[in-house]
Amino acid sequence: SPKTRTTDCCRCTIVLTACLFVSVASTQVTMVIKTDVCSFTEQRIYPGHGIRMARRDGQLVIFSTSKAKGMYNLRKKAAKLHWTITWRHLNKKGASGNNSKKRSRRTKKAARVYASMSADAVAAKKKAGPKRVTRKPGSKAAIAEAKARGKK
């Protein structure tokens, strides 16, 4: 049975009722709190919080903070402000469970065929490695002579 208590305050009677939540057949009863969403930041606003404003056209606008109300009155765009949820949604920020990176498959390169070579000949050349450059027989002497001239 719920407990009731009556108090007199300013010529009116207030009846306070405390409800007890009862679990029936292993089912939990949970309390649901109705929340509003801020028109500017898209944050949740709990009962007793926030600022409500009626626009000239009659639409009710709800703000979570005075900061949000001020930005709305300055005609700022919520999508450009990093602290708003609108910006976070647009830039894919926040805790969403499936934001793991997608794996990209590597594409296999097709073997190029040159005008005079087949694909097998190109593959054989790749396995052989790069050609080593051999110097002409008299080049060592020419290099030593150039170094000697540079030191003078």
mmCIF file of C-alpha atoms in Angstrom:
data_model
loop_
_atom_site.group_PDB
_atom_site.id
_atom_site.type_symbol
_atom_site.label_atom_id
_atom_site.label_comp_id
_atom_site.label_asym_id
_atom_site.label_seq_id
_atom_site.Cartn_x
_atom_site.Cartn_y
_atom_site.Cartn_z
ATOM 1 C CA SER A 1 0.000 0.000 0.000
ATOM 2 C CA PRO A 2 1.384 3.449 -0.880
ATOM 3 C CA LYS A 3 2.312 5.818 1.923
ATOM 4 C CA THR A 4 0.509 9.172 1.837
ATOM 5 C CA ARG A 5 1.305 12.359 3.687
ATOM 6 C CA THR A 6 -0.644 15.617 3.683
ATOM 7 C CA THR A 7 0.888 19.049 4.235
ATOM 8 C CA ASP A 8 -0.722 22.490 4.340
ATOM 9 C CA CYS A 9 1.158 25.196 2.499
ATOM 10 C CA CYS A 10 -0.101 28.682 1.525
ATOM 11 C CA ARG A 11 -3.826 27.855 1.901
ATOM 12 C CA CYS A 12 -3.589 24.777 -0.363
ATOM 13 C CA THR A 13 -3.326 21.114 0.536
ATOM 14 C CA ILE A 14 -0.669 18.969 -1.097
ATOM 15 C CA VAL A 15 -0.924 15.192 -0.960
ATOM 16 C CA LEU A 16 2.441 13.495 -1.331
ATOM 17 C CA THR A 17 2.323 9.885 -2.429
ATOM 18 C CA ALA A 18 5.342 7.592 -2.401
ATOM 19 C CA CYS A 19 4.956 4.726 -4.854
ATOM 20 C CA LEU A 20 6.833 1.504 -4.410
ATOM 21 C CA PHE A 21 7.959 -0.418 -7.473
ATOM 22 C CA VAL A 22 7.052 -4.075 -7.255
ATOM 23 C CA SER A 23 8.644 -6.779 -9.353
ATOM 24 C CA VAL A 24 6.046 -9.176 -10.680
ATOM 25 C CA ALA A 25 7.153 -12.655 -11.777
ATOM 26 C CA SER A 26 10.831 -11.697 -12.101
ATOM 27 C CA THR A 27 10.051 -8.670 -14.327
ATOM 28 C CA GLN A 28 11.571 -5.369 -13.282
ATOM 29 C CA VAL A 29 9.502 -2.234 -13.530
ATOM 30 C CA THR A 30 11.665 0.754 -14.394
ATOM 31 C CA MET A 31 10.836 4.411 -14.192
ATOM 32 C CA VAL A 32 10.795 6.296 -17.492
ATOM 33 C CA ILE A 33 11.854 9.938 -17.453
ATOM 34 C CA LYS A 34 10.537 12.084 -20.289
ATOM 35 C CA THR A 35 13.383 14.130 -21.754
ATOM 36 C CA ASP A 36 13.367 16.852 -24.384
ATOM 37 C CA VAL A 37 16.001 17.523 -27.010
ATOM 38 C CA CYS A 38 17.755 20.881 -27.288
ATOM 39 C CA SER A 39 16.832 22.654 -30.522
ATOM 40 C CA PHE A 40 20.410 23.887 -30.983
ATOM 41 C CA THR A 41 22.824 21.296 -29.553
ATOM 42 C CA GLU A 42 20.606 18.173 -29.694
ATOM 43 C CA GLN A 43 21.512 17.379 -26.062
ATOM 44 C CA ARG A 44 18.998 15.666 -23.791
ATOM 45 C CA ILE A 45 17.197 17.975 -21.371
ATOM 46 C CA TYR A 46 15.864 16.438 -18.159
ATOM 47 C CA PRO A 47 12.787 17.700 -16.291
ATOM 48 C CA GLY A 48 13.401 20.946 -14.434
ATOM 49 C CA HIS A 49 16.247 21.991 -16.716
ATOM 50 C CA GLY A 50 16.547 24.003 -19.893
ATOM 51 C CA ILE A 51 15.098 27.212 -21.286
ATOM 52 C CA ARG A 52 11.901 27.371 -23.357
ATOM 53 C CA MET A 53 11.325 30.171 -25.805
ATOM 54 C CA ALA A 54 8.449 30.840 -28.214
ATOM 55 C CA ARG A 55 9.443 32.183 -31.605
ATOM 56 C CA ARG A 56 7.392 34.804 -33.448
ATOM 57 C CA ASP A 57 5.838 32.130 -35.638
ATOM 58 C CA GLY A 58 4.585 30.326 -32.510
ATOM 59 C CA GLN A 59 7.036 27.425 -32.557
ATOM 60 C CA LEU A 60 8.360 26.409 -29.128
ATOM 61 C CA VAL A 61 12.174 26.240 -29.035
ATOM 62 C CA ILE A 62 13.917 24.459 -26.148
ATOM 63 C CA PHE A 63 17.560 25.083 -25.177
ATOM 64 C CA SER A 64 19.749 23.052 -22.822
ATOM 65 C CA THR A 65 21.884 26.001 -21.643
ATOM 66 C CA SER A 66 22.023 29.769 -21.875
ATOM 67 C CA LYS A 67 25.112 29.301 -24.062
ATOM 68 C CA ALA A 68 22.997 27.420 -26.606
ATOM 69 C CA LYS A 69 20.281 30.080 -26.418
ATOM 70 C CA GLY A 70 22.842 32.850 -26.982
ATOM 71 C CA MET A 71 24.348 31.085 -29.986
ATOM 72 C CA TYR A 72 20.865 30.538 -31.434
ATOM 73 C CA ASN A 73 20.033 34.226 -30.992
ATOM 74 C CA LEU A 74 23.329 35.140 -32.714
ATOM 75 C CA ARG A 75 22.186 32.916 -35.613
ATOM 76 C CA LYS A 76 25.222 30.655 -35.367
ATOM 77 C CA LYS A 77 25.120 27.302 -37.140
ATOM 78 C CA ALA A 78 25.318 24.387 -34.729
ATOM 79 C CA ALA A 79 27.049 22.270 -37.369
ATOM 80 C CA LYS A 80 30.068 24.590 -37.276
ATOM 81 C CA LEU A 81 30.538 24.528 -33.492
ATOM 82 C CA HIS A 82 32.698 21.634 -32.301
ATOM 83 C CA TRP A 83 30.954 21.272 -28.911
ATOM 84 C CA THR A 84 27.507 20.525 -30.365
ATOM 85 C CA ILE A 85 26.215 17.041 -31.015
ATOM 86 C CA THR A 86 25.209 18.150 -34.517
ATOM 87 C CA TRP A 87 28.875 18.751 -35.388
ATOM 88 C CA ARG A 88 29.876 15.433 -33.810
ATOM 89 C CA HIS A 89 27.314 13.548 -35.927
ATOM 90 C CA LEU A 90 28.410 15.263 -39.122
ATOM 91 C CA ASN A 91 32.104 14.546 -38.438
ATOM 92 C CA LYS A 92 31.511 10.963 -37.250
ATOM 93 C CA LYS A 93 32.761 11.519 -33.709
ATOM 94 C CA GLY A 94 31.548 9.817 -30.564
ATOM 95 C CA ALA A 95 31.010 6.346 -29.205
ATOM 96 C CA SER A 96 29.254 4.207 -31.735
ATOM 97 C CA GLY A 97 29.917 0.487 -31.459
ATOM 98 C CA ASN A 98 30.633 -0.216 -35.107
ATOM 99 C CA ASN A 99 33.181 2.437 -35.983
ATOM 100 C CA SER A 100 36.036 0.010 -36.639
ATOM 101 C CA LYS A 101 38.092 0.655 -39.721
ATOM 102 C CA LYS A 102 37.030 -1.134 -42.848
ATOM 103 C CA ARG A 103 39.593 -3.490 -44.260
ATOM 104 C CA SER A 104 40.492 -2.746 -47.833
ATOM 105 C CA ARG A 105 41.485 -5.517 -50.163
ATOM 106 C CA ARG A 106 44.681 -5.114 -52.079
ATOM 107 C CA THR A 107 44.182 -5.300 -55.799
ATOM 108 C CA LYS A 108 46.463 -7.630 -57.644
ATOM 109 C CA LYS A 109 48.354 -5.934 -60.413
ATOM 110 C CA ALA A 110 47.996 -7.505 -63.812
ATOM 111 C CA ALA A 111 51.306 -8.362 -65.475
ATOM 112 C CA ARG A 112 52.164 -5.782 -68.105
ATOM 113 C CA VAL A 113 53.002 -7.011 -71.525
ATOM 114 C CA TYR A 114 55.555 -4.939 -73.411
ATOM 115 C CA ALA A 115 55.694 -4.740 -77.190
ATOM 116 C CA SER A 116 58.467 -7.243 -77.711
ATOM 117 C CA MET A 117 58.196 -9.277 -74.440
ATOM 118 C CA SER A 118 55.588 -11.711 -73.144
ATOM 119 C CA ALA A 119 54.251 -11.675 -69.557
ATOM 120 C CA ASP A 120 56.497 -14.648 -68.650
ATOM 121 C CA ALA A 121 59.608 -12.859 -69.907
ATOM 122 C CA VAL A 122 58.733 -9.748 -67.847
ATOM 123 C CA ALA A 123 58.273 -11.874 -64.695
ATOM 124 C CA ALA A 124 61.629 -13.605 -65.307
ATOM 125 C CA LYS A 125 63.376 -10.222 -65.620
ATOM 126 C CA LYS A 126 61.818 -9.017 -62.362
ATOM 127 C CA LYS A 127 63.088 -12.093 -60.522
ATOM 128 C CA ALA A 128 66.591 -11.592 -61.928
ATOM 129 C CA GLY A 129 66.832 -8.168 -60.286
ATOM 130 C CA PRO A 130 68.307 -4.901 -61.487
ATOM 131 C CA LYS A 131 71.320 -4.809 -63.774
ATOM 132 C CA ARG A 132 74.600 -3.754 -62.233
ATOM 133 C CA VAL A 133 76.275 -0.844 -63.924
ATOM 134 C CA THR A 134 79.867 -1.585 -64.882
ATOM 135 C CA ARG A 135 82.322 1.246 -65.407
ATOM 136 C CA LYS A 136 84.616 1.638 -68.343
ATOM 137 C CA PRO A 137 88.180 0.375 -67.815
ATOM 138 C CA GLY A 138 89.869 3.801 -67.638
ATOM 139 C CA SER A 139 87.264 5.478 -65.406
ATOM 140 C CA LYS A 140 89.045 4.804 -62.087
ATOM 141 C CA ALA A 141 92.097 6.702 -63.251
ATOM 142 C CA ALA A 142 89.921 9.600 -64.501
ATOM 143 C CA ILE A 143 88.114 9.840 -61.122
ATOM 144 C CA ALA A 144 91.435 9.910 -59.218
ATOM 145 C CA GLU A 145 92.764 12.627 -61.559
ATOM 146 C CA ALA A 146 89.605 14.793 -61.043
ATOM 147 C CA LYS A 147 89.898 14.476 -57.254
ATOM 148 C CA ALA A 148 93.518 15.510 -57.395
ATOM 149 C CA ARG A 149 92.635 18.599 -59.456
ATOM 150 C CA GLY A 150 89.905 19.548 -56.960
ATOM 151 C CA LYS A 151 92.333 19.455 -53.998
ATOM 152 C CA LYS A 152 94.759 21.944 -55.592
#
